[in-house]
Tab-separated table of C-alpha atoms and ligand atoms in Angstrom:
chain	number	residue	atom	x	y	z
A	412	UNK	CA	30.899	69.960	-1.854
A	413	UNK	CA	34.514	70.541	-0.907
A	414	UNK	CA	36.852	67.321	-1.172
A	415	UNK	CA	40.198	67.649	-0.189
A	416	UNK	CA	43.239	65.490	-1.565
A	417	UNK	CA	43.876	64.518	1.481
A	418	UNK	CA	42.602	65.394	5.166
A	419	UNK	CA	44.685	64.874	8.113
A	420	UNK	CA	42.655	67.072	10.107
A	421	UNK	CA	40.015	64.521	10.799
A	422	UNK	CA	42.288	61.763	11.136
A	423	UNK	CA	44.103	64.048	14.066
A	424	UNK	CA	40.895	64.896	15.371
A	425	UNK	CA	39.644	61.527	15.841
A	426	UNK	CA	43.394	60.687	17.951
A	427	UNK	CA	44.285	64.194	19.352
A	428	UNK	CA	43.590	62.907	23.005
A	429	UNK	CA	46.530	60.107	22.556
A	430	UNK	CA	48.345	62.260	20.267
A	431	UNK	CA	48.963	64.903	22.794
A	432	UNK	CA	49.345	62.697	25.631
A	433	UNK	CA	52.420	60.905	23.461
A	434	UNK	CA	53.845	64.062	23.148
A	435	UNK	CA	53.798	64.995	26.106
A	436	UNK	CA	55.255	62.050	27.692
A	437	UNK	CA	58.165	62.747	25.095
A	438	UNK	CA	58.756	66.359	26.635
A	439	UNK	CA	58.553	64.994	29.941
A	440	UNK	CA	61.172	62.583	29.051
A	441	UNK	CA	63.709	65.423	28.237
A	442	UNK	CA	64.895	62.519	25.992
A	443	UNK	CA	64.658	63.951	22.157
A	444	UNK	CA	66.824	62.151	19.797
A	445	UNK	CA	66.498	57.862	19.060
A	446	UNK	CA	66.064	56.412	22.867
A	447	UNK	CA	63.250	53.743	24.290
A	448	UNK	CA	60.364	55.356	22.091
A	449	UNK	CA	62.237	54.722	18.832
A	450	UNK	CA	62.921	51.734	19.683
A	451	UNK	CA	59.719	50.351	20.726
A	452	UNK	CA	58.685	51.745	17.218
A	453	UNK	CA	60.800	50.174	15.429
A	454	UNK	CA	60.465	46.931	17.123
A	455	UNK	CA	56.304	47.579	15.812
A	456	UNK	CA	57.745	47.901	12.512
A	457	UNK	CA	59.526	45.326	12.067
A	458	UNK	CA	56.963	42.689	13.742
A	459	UNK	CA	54.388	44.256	11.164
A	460	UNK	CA	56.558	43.577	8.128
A	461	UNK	CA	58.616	40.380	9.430
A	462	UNK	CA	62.163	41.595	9.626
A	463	UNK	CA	64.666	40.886	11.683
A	464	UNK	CA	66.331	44.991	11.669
A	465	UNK	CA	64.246	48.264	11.810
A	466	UNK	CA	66.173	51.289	12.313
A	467	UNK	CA	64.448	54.503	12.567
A	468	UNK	CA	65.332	57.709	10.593
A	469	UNK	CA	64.909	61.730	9.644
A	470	UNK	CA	63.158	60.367	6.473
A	471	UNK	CA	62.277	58.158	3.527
A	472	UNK	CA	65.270	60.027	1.461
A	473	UNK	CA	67.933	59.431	4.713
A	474	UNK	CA	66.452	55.809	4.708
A	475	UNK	CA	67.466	55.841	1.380
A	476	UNK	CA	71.067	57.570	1.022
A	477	UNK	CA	71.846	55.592	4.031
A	478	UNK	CA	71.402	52.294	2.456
A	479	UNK	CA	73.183	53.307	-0.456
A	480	UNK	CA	75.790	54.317	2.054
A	481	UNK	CA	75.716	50.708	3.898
A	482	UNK	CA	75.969	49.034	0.582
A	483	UNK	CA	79.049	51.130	-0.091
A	484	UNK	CA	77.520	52.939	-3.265
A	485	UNK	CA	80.000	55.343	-4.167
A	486	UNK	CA	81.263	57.109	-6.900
A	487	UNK	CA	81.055	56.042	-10.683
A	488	UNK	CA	79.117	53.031	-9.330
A	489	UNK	CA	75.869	52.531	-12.081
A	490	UNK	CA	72.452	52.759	-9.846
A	491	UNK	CA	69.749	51.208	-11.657
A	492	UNK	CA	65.641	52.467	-11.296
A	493	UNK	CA	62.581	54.095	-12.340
A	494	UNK	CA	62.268	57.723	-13.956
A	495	UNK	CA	58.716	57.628	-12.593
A	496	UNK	CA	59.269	58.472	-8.910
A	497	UNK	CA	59.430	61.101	-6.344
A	498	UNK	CA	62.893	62.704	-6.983
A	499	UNK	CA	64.702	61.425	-3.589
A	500	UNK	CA	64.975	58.081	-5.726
A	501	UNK	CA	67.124	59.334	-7.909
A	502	UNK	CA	69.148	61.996	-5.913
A	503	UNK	CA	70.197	60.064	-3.364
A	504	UNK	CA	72.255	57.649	-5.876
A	505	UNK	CA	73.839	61.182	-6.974
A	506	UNK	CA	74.428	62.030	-3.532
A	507	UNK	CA	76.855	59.410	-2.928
A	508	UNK	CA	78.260	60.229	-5.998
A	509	UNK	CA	76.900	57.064	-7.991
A	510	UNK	CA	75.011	57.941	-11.327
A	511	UNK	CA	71.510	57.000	-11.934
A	512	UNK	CA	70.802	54.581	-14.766
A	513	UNK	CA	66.682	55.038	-16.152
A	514	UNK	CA	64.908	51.889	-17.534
A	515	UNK	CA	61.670	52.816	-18.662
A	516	UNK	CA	58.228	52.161	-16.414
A	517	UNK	CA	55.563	49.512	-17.654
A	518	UNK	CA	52.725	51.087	-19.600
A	519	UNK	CA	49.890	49.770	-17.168
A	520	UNK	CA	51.146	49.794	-13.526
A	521	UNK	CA	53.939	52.725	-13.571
A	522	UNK	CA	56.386	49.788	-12.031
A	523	UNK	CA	59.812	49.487	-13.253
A	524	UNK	CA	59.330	47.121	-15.867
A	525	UNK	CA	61.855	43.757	-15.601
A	526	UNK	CA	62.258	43.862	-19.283
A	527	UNK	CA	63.825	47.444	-19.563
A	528	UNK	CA	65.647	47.013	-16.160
A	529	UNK	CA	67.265	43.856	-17.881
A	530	UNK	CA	67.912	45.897	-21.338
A	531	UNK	CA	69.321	48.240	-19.043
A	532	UNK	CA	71.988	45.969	-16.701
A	533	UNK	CA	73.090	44.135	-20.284
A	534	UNK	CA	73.534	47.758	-21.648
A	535	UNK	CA	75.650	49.126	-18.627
A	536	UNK	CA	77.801	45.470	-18.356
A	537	UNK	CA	78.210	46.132	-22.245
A	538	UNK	CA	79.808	49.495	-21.917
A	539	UNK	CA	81.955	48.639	-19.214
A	540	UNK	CA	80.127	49.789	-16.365
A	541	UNK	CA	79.338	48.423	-12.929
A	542	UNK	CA	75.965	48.248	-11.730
A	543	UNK	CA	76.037	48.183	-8.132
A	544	UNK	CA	72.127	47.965	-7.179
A	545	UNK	CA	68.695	48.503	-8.295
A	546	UNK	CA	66.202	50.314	-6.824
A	547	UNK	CA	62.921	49.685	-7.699
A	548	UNK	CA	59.497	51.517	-5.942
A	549	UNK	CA	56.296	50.096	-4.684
A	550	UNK	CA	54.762	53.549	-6.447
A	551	UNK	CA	51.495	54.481	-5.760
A	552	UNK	CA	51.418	51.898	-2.954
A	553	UNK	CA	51.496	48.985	-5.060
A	554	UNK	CA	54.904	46.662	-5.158
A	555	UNK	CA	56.746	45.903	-8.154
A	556	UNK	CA	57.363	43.011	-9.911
A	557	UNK	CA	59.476	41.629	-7.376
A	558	UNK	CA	60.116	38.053	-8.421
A	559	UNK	CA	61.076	39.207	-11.804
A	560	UNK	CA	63.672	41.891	-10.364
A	561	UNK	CA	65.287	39.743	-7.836
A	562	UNK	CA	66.057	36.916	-10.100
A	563	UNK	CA	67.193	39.811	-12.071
A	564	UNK	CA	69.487	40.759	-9.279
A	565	UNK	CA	70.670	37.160	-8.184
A	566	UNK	CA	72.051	36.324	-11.364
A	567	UNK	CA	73.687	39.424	-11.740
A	568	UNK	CA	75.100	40.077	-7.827
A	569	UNK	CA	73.712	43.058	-7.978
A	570	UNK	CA	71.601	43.922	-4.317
A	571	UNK	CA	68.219	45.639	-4.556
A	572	UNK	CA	66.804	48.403	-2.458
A	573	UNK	CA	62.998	48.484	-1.905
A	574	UNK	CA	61.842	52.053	-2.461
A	575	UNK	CA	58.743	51.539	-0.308
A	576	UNK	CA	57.844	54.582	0.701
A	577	UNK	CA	54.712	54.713	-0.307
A	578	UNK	CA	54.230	50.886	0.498
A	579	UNK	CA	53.675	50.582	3.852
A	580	UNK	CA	51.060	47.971	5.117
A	581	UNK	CA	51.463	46.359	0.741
A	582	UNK	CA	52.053	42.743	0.326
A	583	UNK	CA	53.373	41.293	-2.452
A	584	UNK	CA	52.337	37.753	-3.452
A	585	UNK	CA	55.179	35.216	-4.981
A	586	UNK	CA	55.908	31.926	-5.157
A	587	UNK	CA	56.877	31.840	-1.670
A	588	UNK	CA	53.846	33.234	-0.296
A	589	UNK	CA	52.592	36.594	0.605
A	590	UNK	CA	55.404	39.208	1.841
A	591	UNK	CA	55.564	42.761	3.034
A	592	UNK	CA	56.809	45.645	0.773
A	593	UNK	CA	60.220	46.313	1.983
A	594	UNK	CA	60.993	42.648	2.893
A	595	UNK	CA	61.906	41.157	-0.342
A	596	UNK	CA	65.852	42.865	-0.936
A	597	UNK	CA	68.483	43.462	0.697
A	598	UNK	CA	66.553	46.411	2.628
A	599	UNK	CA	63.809	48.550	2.526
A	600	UNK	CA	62.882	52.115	2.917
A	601	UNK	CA	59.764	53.697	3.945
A	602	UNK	CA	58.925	57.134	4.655
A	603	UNK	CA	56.518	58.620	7.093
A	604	UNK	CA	55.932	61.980	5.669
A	605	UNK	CA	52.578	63.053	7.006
A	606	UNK	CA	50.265	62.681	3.927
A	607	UNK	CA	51.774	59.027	3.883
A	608	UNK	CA	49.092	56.121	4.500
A	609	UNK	CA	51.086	56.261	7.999
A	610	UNK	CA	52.050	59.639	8.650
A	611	UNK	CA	53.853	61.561	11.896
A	612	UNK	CA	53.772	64.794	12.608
A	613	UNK	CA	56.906	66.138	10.385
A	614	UNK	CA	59.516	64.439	8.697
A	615	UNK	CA	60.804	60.664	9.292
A	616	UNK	CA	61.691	56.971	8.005
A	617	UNK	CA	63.240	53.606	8.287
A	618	UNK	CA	65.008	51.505	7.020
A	619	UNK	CA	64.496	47.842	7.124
A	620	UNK	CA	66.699	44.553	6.486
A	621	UNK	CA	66.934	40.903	7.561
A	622	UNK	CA	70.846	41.040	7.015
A	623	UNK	CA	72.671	41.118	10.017
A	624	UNK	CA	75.939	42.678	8.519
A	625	UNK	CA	73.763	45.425	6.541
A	626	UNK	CA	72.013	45.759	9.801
A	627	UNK	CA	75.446	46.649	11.627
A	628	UNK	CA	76.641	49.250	8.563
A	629	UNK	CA	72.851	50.673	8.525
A	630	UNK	CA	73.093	51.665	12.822
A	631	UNK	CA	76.364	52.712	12.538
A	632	UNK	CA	76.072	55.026	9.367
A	633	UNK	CA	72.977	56.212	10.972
A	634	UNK	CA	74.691	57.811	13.701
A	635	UNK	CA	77.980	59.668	11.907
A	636	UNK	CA	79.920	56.056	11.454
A	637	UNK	CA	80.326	55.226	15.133
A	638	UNK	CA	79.732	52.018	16.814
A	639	UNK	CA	80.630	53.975	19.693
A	640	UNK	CA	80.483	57.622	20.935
A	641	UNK	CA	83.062	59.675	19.251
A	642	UNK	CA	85.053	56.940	17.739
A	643	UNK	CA	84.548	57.158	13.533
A	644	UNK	CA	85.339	54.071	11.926
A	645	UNK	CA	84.153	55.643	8.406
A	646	UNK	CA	81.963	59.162	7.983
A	647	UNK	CA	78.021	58.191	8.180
A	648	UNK	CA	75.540	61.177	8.384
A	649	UNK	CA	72.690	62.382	11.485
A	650	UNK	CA	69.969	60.148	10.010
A	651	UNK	CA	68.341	59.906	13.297
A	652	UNK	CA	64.518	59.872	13.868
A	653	UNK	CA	63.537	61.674	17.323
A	654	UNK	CA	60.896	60.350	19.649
A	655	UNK	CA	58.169	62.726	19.106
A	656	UNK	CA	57.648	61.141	15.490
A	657	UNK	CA	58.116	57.890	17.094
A	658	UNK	CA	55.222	58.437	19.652
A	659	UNK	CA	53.013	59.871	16.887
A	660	UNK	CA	53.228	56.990	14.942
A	661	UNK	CA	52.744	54.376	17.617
A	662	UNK	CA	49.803	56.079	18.265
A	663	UNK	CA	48.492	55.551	14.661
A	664	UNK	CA	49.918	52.526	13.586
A	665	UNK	CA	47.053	50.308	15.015
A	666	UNK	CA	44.533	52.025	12.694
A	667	UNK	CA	47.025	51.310	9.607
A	668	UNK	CA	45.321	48.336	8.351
A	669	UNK	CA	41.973	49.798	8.374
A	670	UNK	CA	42.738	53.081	7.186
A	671	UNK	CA	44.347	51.010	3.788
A	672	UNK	CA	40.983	49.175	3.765
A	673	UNK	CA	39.083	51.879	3.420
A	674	UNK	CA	41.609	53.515	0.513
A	675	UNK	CA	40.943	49.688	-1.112
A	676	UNK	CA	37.180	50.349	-0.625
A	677	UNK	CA	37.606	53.840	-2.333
A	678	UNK	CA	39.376	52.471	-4.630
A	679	UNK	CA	36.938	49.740	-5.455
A	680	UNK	CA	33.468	52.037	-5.729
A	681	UNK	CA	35.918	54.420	-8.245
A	682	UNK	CA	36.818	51.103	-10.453
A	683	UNK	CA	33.335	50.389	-10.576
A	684	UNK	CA	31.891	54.183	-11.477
A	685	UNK	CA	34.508	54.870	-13.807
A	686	UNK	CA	35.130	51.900	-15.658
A	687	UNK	CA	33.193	52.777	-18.775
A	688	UNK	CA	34.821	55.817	-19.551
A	689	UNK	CA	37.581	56.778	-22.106
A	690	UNK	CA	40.307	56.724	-19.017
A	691	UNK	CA	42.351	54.142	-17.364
A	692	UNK	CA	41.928	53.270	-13.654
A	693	UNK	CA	44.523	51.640	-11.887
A	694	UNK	CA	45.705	48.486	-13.082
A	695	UNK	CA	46.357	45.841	-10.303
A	696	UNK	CA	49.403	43.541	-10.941
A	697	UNK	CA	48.414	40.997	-8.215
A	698	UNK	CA	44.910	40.722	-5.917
A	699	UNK	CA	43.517	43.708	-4.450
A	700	UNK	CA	44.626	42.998	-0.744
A	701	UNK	CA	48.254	43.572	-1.366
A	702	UNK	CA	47.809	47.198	-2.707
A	703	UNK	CA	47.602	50.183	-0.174
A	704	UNK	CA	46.736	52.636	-2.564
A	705	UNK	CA	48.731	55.673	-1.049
A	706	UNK	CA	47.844	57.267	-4.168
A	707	UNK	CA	44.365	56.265	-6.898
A	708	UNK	CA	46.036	57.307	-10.182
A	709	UNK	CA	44.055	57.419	-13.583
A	710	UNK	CA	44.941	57.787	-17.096
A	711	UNK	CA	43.507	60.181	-19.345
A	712	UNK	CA	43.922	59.620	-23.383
A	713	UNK	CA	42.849	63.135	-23.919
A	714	UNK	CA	42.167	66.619	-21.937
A	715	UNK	CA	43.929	65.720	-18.588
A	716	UNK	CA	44.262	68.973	-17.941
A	717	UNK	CA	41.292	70.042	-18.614
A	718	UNK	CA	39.665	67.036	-16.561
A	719	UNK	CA	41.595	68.868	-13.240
A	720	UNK	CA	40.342	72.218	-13.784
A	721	UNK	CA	36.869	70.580	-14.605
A	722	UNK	CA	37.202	68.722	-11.027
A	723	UNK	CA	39.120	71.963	-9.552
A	724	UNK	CA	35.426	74.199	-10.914
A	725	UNK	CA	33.748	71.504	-8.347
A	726	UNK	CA	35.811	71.734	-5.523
A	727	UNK	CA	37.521	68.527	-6.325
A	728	UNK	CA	41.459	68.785	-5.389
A	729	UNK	CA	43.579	66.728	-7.431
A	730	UNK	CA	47.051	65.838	-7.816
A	731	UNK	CA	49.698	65.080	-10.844
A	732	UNK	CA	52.883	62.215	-10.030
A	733	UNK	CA	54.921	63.375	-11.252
A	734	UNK	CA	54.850	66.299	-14.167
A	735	UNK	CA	58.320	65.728	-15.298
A	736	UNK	CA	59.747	62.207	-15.517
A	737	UNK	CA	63.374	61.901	-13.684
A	738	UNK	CA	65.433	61.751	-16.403
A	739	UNK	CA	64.425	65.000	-17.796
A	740	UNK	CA	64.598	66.856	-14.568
A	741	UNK	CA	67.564	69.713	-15.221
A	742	UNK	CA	69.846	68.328	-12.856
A	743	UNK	CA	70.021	64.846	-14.601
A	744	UNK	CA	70.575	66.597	-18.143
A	745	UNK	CA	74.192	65.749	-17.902
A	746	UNK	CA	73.128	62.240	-18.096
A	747	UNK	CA	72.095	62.599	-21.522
A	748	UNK	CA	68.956	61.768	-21.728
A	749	UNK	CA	65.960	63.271	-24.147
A	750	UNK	CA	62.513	62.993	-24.386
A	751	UNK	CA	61.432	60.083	-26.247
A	752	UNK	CA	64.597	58.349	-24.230
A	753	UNK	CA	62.121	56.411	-21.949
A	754	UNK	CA	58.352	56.711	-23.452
A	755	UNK	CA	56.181	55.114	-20.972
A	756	UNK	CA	57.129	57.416	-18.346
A	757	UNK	CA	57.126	60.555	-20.347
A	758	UNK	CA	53.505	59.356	-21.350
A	759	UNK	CA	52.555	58.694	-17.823
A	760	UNK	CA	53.717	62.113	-16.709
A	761	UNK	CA	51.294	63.894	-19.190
A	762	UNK	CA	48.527	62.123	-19.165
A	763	UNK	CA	47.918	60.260	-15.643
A	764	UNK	CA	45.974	62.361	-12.795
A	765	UNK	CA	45.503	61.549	-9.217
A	766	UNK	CA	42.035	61.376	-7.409
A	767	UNK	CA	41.312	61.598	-3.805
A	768	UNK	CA	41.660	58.092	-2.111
A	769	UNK	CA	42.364	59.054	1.551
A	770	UNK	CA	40.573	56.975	4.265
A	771	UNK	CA	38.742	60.329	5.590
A	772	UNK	CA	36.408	60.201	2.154
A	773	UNK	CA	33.167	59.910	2.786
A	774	UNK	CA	30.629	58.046	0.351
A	775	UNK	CA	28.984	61.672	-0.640
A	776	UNK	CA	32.597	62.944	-1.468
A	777	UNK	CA	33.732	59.619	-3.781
A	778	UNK	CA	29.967	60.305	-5.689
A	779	UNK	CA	30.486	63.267	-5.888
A	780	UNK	CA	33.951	63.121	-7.342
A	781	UNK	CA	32.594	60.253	-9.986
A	782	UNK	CA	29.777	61.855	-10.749
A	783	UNK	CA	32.005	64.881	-11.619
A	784	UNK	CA	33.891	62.719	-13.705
A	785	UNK	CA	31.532	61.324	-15.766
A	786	UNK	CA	29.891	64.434	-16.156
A	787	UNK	CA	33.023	65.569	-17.933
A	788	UNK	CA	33.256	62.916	-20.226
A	789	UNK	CA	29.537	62.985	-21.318
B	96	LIG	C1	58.781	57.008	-3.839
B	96	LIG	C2	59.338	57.909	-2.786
B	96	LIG	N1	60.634	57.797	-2.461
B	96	LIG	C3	61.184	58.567	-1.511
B	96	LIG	C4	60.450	59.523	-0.839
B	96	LIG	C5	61.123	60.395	0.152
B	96	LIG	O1	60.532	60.363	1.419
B	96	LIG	P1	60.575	61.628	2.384
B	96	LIG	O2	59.664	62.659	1.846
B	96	LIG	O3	60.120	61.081	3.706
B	96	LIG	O4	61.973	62.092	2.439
B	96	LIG	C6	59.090	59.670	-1.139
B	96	LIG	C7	58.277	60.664	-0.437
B	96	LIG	O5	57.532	61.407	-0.995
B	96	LIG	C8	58.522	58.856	-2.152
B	96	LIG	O6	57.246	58.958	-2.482
């Protein structure tokens, strides 16, 4: 039995009626850049999160070089966050010419760990440097330890961007109740690349804040620095999302909170089958509900490669995030890091493995991959 790592085909399927009516409303429209339909998004957005500002953009790495942009991030400034991440996390502090500082990742949940991200800020103050925010991300689809990191960033004045792009529809429970991912500092940024839990039909993003005077830097930066047409009060960047993604995503949105149900689910029957094995399942870091599991990611003491081609002989796709930790991708050698610099993340890189989680699994497909699984380790 084939399973895929993910299957947008069925999910399309079930919506192509609505999906190709949205669309073409959009051509009829003749209207193909921001306008009404990015708007209503947005305003969906930011009702299902609870912020005040949503602004809609080309994708999660624009929603996230813009708000380094807004914050005025620029050059020398000290960026602080994970080496476990998709790359844009890290290039987009280069981008504005800011250099990325790596604290290491906690052993269990892949989360920038407080501890390390305080080592780090004492480390950088120490040697003279400035840290101008931290940028922590919800990985996998499950939030940091928020509480921890904004005290972190209170006492220090230094601002924190949500890397939530894989955290759409995740909660995070603190002492002042339950809140969305991408709610907690000064702004957040999704992404809504298609194989994300909410997915368009190319590339797009957002970025979202409760700050008013953010919210004025984000819309302007957005749009090349002009509050108004042709007038450039400082250079921004095209960051715009067009309407087509927009209409897409309206479309799926109301299926977003079951669709991360039925990852939970998956998720759940994949605890239960593999938790006597010598491998690690994910490790929750608050109650099941707030996790959206965009990706299921196990840990394998031994063989992980050999577990993938095992899966791969069964028609099992799998996935690996991330093979090489940030800080020693090529590009950030200058920044003088080496392996053994950050351990947990260098660990997590060769030994974690990702299993098919998507909402389109069906029960014979989850057995099948578990069954698989513990075949291999008998
Ligand atoms: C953690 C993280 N940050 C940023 C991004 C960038 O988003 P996009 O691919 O929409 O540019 C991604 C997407 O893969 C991501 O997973």
């Amino acid at each position: 039995m084939k399973v895929p790592f993910v299957d947008l085909r069925t999910q399309h399927r079930e919506l192509q009626d609505e999906l190709k009516a949205a669309v073409c409303e959009v051509l009829e429209s003749g209207m193909f850049v921001l306008g009404p339909k990015v708007e209503k998004f947005e305003a969906a957005i930011a009702e299902l999160v609870g912020v005040k500002h949503a602004f809609g953009v080309s994708s999660g790495t624009d929603a996230l070089l813009l708000s380094l942009m807004a914050l005025g991030i620029g050059a020398g400034d000290r960026v602080i966050t994970t080496p476990f991440s998709f790359f844009a996390t890290a290039s987009t502090v280069s981008r504005v010419g800011a250099i990325p500082v790596f604290a290491d990742v906690d052993p269990k949940t892949y989360n920038l760990c407080p501890n390390a991200l305080a080592a780090a800020i004492e480390n950088e103050t120490r040697n003279g440097h400035t840290v101008k925010a931290m940028i922590p991300v919800h990985l996998y689809g499950q939030c940091a330890e928020m509480d921890a990191i904004l005290a972190l960033g209170q006492e220090h004045g230094i601002p924190v961007i949500e890397d939530a792009a894989q955290a759409i529809g995740s909660t995070y429970s603190s002492r002042g109740g339950d809140r969305h991912a991408g709610t907690l500092g000064a702004c957040g940024c999704f992404s809504f690349f298609p194989t994300k839990n909410l997915g368009g039909i190319g590339d797009s993003g957002m970025v979202v804040t409760g700050d008013d005077e953010l919210a004025k830097r984000l819309g302007s930066l957005r749009v090349h620095g002009s509050e108004r047409r042709y007038y450039h009060g400082e250079i921004g960047g095209n960051f715009r999302m067009d309407p087509i993604q927009a209409v897409a995503l309206q479309v799926k949105l109301p299926h977003l909170e079951r669709w991360n149900a039925k990852r939970r689910e998956n998720a759940s029957y994949y605890d239960q089958e593999l938790k006597s094995l010598d491998l690690m399942t994910p490790t929750l870091s608050g109650p099941r509900e707030n996790h959206s599991y965009h990706q299921y990611v196990t840990s394998i003491p031994h063989d992980r490669d050999h577990l993938a081609s095992h899966l791969q002989d069964r028609e099992i796709q799998t996935a690996v995030y991330y093979p090489v930790p940030l800080h020693l991708q090529k590009c950030f050698s200058d920044l003088g890091y080496q392996e053994g610099s950050l351990p947990n993340a260098e660990y997590a890189a060769e030994h974690t493995l990702a299993l098919p989680i998507h909402p389109d699994l069906t029960p014979d497909m989850r057995e099948h991959v578990a069954k698989s699984i513990q075949s291999f380790f008998r």
